[in-house]
Amino acid sequence: MKPQLLILLALLQMVLPEAQSQSTRIPMDLRMEPTTIATLVAYTLELTESELPHYSAIIYNRDRTIKARGRYVLENKKWLEDGHFVFFHGNGTVESEGFFDRGIKVGEWRRFDAKGIEKVPRYYDPEAAEQLRALQKPVTPRQ
């Protein structure tokens, strides 16, 4: 193989993984809503393109420990949790895990205390999610 081709292949191997793993970082407040106000930033949402339309997500605390892992989807210019999510306590143990459907918790969510002892799970009715979603749609004022 020609030396120029070997050099090109080596450069591509160094550049392509970096390009593929580019991520979007979004500052978030205590409610885990996007914010542009620096003093309100409590978390950072890091999104990496995965199986479109979904993006792999890691939510970091200020100290860069992981608060949550899951998937997001972009809908109407808003990032919504969508799919399996795991939230963590500050000590790294699982706090809760379950599923989101376009920004709303659905089904059974398992919960744990900071020592890893399971708490009573919570159940979120998937049918109620559609009703909540309908309530969240902006109402256009009458003219």
mmCIF file of C-alpha atoms in Angstrom:
data_model
loop_
_atom_site.group_PDB
_atom_site.id
_atom_site.type_symbol
_atom_site.label_atom_id
_atom_site.label_comp_id
_atom_site.label_asym_id
_atom_site.label_seq_id
_atom_site.Cartn_x
_atom_site.Cartn_y
_atom_site.Cartn_z
ATOM 1 C CA MET A 1 0.000 0.000 0.000
ATOM 2 C CA LYS A 2 1.258 3.478 -0.807
ATOM 3 C CA PRO A 3 2.525 5.553 2.140
ATOM 4 C CA GLN A 4 0.121 8.410 1.267
ATOM 5 C CA LEU A 5 -2.844 6.032 1.476
ATOM 6 C CA LEU A 6 -1.662 4.685 4.850
ATOM 7 C CA ILE A 7 -1.359 8.219 6.194
ATOM 8 C CA LEU A 8 -4.842 9.088 4.882
ATOM 9 C CA LEU A 9 -6.334 5.983 6.521
ATOM 10 C CA ALA A 10 -4.636 6.788 9.830
ATOM 11 C CA LEU A 11 -5.960 10.356 9.735
ATOM 12 C CA LEU A 12 -9.490 9.177 8.934
ATOM 13 C CA GLN A 13 -9.420 6.764 11.888
ATOM 14 C CA MET A 14 -8.473 9.627 14.177
ATOM 15 C CA VAL A 15 -11.017 12.109 12.776
ATOM 16 C CA LEU A 16 -14.101 9.945 12.121
ATOM 17 C CA PRO A 17 -14.675 8.673 15.680
ATOM 18 C CA GLU A 18 -14.486 12.257 16.893
ATOM 19 C CA ALA A 19 -16.987 13.420 14.291
ATOM 20 C CA GLN A 20 -19.342 10.558 15.071
ATOM 21 C CA SER A 21 -19.298 11.217 18.793
ATOM 22 C CA GLN A 22 -19.987 14.950 18.636
ATOM 23 C CA SER A 23 -22.568 15.906 21.166
ATOM 24 C CA THR A 24 -24.855 18.775 22.005
ATOM 25 C CA ARG A 25 -24.720 20.210 25.525
ATOM 26 C CA ILE A 26 -27.729 21.944 27.020
ATOM 27 C CA PRO A 27 -27.604 23.705 30.426
ATOM 28 C CA MET A 28 -30.559 22.835 32.659
ATOM 29 C CA ASP A 29 -32.084 24.265 35.833
ATOM 30 C CA LEU A 30 -33.191 22.364 38.958
ATOM 31 C CA ARG A 31 -36.434 21.326 37.208
ATOM 32 C CA MET A 32 -34.298 19.847 34.406
ATOM 33 C CA GLU A 33 -35.598 22.454 31.968
ATOM 34 C CA PRO A 34 -33.221 24.204 29.536
ATOM 35 C CA THR A 35 -31.933 27.559 30.779
ATOM 36 C CA THR A 36 -29.696 30.310 29.445
ATOM 37 C CA ILE A 37 -29.178 31.880 32.878
ATOM 38 C CA ALA A 38 -25.755 30.775 34.123
ATOM 39 C CA THR A 39 -26.603 31.143 37.828
ATOM 40 C CA LEU A 40 -29.559 28.732 37.436
ATOM 41 C CA VAL A 41 -27.584 25.907 35.811
ATOM 42 C CA ALA A 42 -27.785 22.797 37.990
ATOM 43 C CA TYR A 43 -27.335 20.096 35.338
ATOM 44 C CA THR A 44 -25.978 19.643 31.830
ATOM 45 C CA LEU A 45 -27.806 17.505 29.291
ATOM 46 C CA GLU A 46 -25.411 15.926 26.800
ATOM 47 C CA LEU A 47 -27.087 14.528 23.683
ATOM 48 C CA THR A 48 -25.411 12.272 21.139
ATOM 49 C CA GLU A 49 -27.088 11.218 17.926
ATOM 50 C CA SER A 50 -27.965 7.520 18.034
ATOM 51 C CA GLU A 51 -30.932 5.799 16.392
ATOM 52 C CA LEU A 52 -32.772 8.720 14.836
ATOM 53 C CA PRO A 53 -35.099 10.255 15.786
ATOM 54 C CA HIS A 54 -33.651 9.367 19.219
ATOM 55 C CA TYR A 55 -30.566 10.774 20.864
ATOM 56 C CA SER A 56 -28.617 9.082 23.658
ATOM 57 C CA ALA A 57 -28.539 11.316 26.701
ATOM 58 C CA ILE A 58 -26.489 11.714 29.836
ATOM 59 C CA ILE A 59 -27.494 14.320 32.399
ATOM 60 C CA TYR A 60 -24.582 15.517 34.527
ATOM 61 C CA ASN A 61 -24.626 17.224 37.912
ATOM 62 C CA ARG A 62 -22.496 20.354 38.330
ATOM 63 C CA ASP A 63 -19.606 18.176 39.539
ATOM 64 C CA ARG A 64 -19.892 16.069 36.315
ATOM 65 C CA THR A 65 -21.202 13.000 38.144
ATOM 66 C CA ILE A 66 -24.026 11.321 36.272
ATOM 67 C CA LYS A 67 -27.572 12.227 37.332
ATOM 68 C CA ALA A 68 -29.379 10.232 34.609
ATOM 69 C CA ARG A 69 -29.040 8.224 31.407
ATOM 70 C CA GLY A 70 -31.721 7.800 28.782
ATOM 71 C CA ARG A 71 -32.983 8.838 25.378
ATOM 72 C CA TYR A 72 -34.468 12.059 24.035
ATOM 73 C CA VAL A 73 -36.377 12.998 20.924
ATOM 74 C CA LEU A 74 -36.732 16.473 19.411
ATOM 75 C CA GLU A 75 -40.393 17.367 18.941
ATOM 76 C CA ASN A 76 -41.653 20.843 18.019
ATOM 77 C CA LYS A 77 -38.250 22.371 18.865
ATOM 78 C CA LYS A 78 -38.325 20.864 22.376
ATOM 79 C CA TRP A 79 -36.210 18.005 23.721
ATOM 80 C CA LEU A 80 -38.399 15.336 25.329
ATOM 81 C CA GLU A 81 -37.413 12.264 27.315
ATOM 82 C CA ASP A 82 -38.474 9.209 25.323
ATOM 83 C CA GLY A 83 -37.705 5.615 26.232
ATOM 84 C CA HIS A 84 -35.872 3.922 29.080
ATOM 85 C CA PHE A 85 -34.316 6.179 31.740
ATOM 86 C CA VAL A 86 -32.210 5.556 34.822
ATOM 87 C CA PHE A 87 -31.687 8.251 37.487
ATOM 88 C CA PHE A 88 -28.870 8.076 40.027
ATOM 89 C CA HIS A 89 -28.337 9.235 43.604
ATOM 90 C CA GLY A 90 -25.296 11.406 44.328
ATOM 91 C CA ASN A 91 -23.406 8.311 45.509
ATOM 92 C CA GLY A 92 -23.904 6.604 42.123
ATOM 93 C CA THR A 93 -26.564 4.077 43.121
ATOM 94 C CA VAL A 94 -29.755 3.839 41.085
ATOM 95 C CA GLU A 95 -32.468 6.204 42.321
ATOM 96 C CA SER A 96 -35.201 5.190 39.863
ATOM 97 C CA GLU A 97 -35.756 3.630 36.469
ATOM 98 C CA GLY A 98 -38.613 3.444 34.040
ATOM 99 C CA PHE A 99 -39.917 4.716 30.734
ATOM 100 C CA PHE A 100 -40.891 8.077 29.307
ATOM 101 C CA ASP A 101 -43.252 8.582 26.402
ATOM 102 C CA ARG A 102 -42.416 11.915 24.759
ATOM 103 C CA GLY A 103 -41.710 13.713 28.031
ATOM 104 C CA ILE A 104 -44.191 11.943 30.316
ATOM 105 C CA LYS A 105 -43.477 9.047 32.684
ATOM 106 C CA VAL A 106 -45.404 5.902 31.793
ATOM 107 C CA GLY A 107 -45.729 2.429 33.268
ATOM 108 C CA GLU A 108 -43.977 1.163 36.377
ATOM 109 C CA TRP A 109 -41.080 3.115 37.787
ATOM 110 C CA ARG A 110 -38.827 1.218 40.167
ATOM 111 C CA ARG A 111 -37.385 3.350 42.986
ATOM 112 C CA PHE A 112 -34.482 2.832 45.377
ATOM 113 C CA ASP A 113 -33.044 4.596 48.393
ATOM 114 C CA ALA A 114 -29.405 5.740 48.455
ATOM 115 C CA LYS A 115 -28.340 2.363 49.909
ATOM 116 C CA GLY A 116 -29.910 0.486 46.998
ATOM 117 C CA ILE A 117 -32.902 -0.826 48.925
ATOM 118 C CA GLU A 118 -35.985 -0.972 46.724
ATOM 119 C CA LYS A 119 -38.872 1.293 47.611
ATOM 120 C CA VAL A 120 -42.502 0.919 46.607
ATOM 121 C CA PRO A 121 -42.705 1.362 42.818
ATOM 122 C CA ARG A 122 -44.887 4.014 41.228
ATOM 123 C CA TYR A 123 -47.174 3.455 38.304
ATOM 124 C CA TYR A 124 -47.986 6.076 35.679
ATOM 125 C CA ASP A 125 -50.986 5.281 33.485
ATOM 126 C CA PRO A 126 -50.008 5.418 29.783
ATOM 127 C CA GLU A 127 -53.541 6.522 28.856
ATOM 128 C CA ALA A 128 -53.207 9.470 31.210
ATOM 129 C CA ALA A 129 -50.060 10.478 29.316
ATOM 130 C CA GLU A 130 -52.110 11.289 26.228
ATOM 131 C CA GLN A 131 -54.520 13.354 28.324
ATOM 132 C CA LEU A 132 -51.608 15.243 29.927
ATOM 133 C CA ARG A 133 -50.042 15.838 26.542
ATOM 134 C CA ALA A 134 -53.323 17.306 25.261
ATOM 135 C CA LEU A 135 -53.442 19.674 28.259
ATOM 136 C CA GLN A 136 -49.864 20.827 27.625
ATOM 137 C CA LYS A 137 -50.553 21.985 24.064
ATOM 138 C CA PRO A 138 -50.598 25.777 23.847
ATOM 139 C CA VAL A 139 -54.008 27.313 23.364
ATOM 140 C CA THR A 140 -54.243 29.886 20.603
ATOM 141 C CA PRO A 141 -56.160 32.952 21.802
ATOM 142 C CA ARG A 142 -59.277 33.885 19.855
ATOM 143 C CA GLN A 143 -59.070 36.976 17.700
#
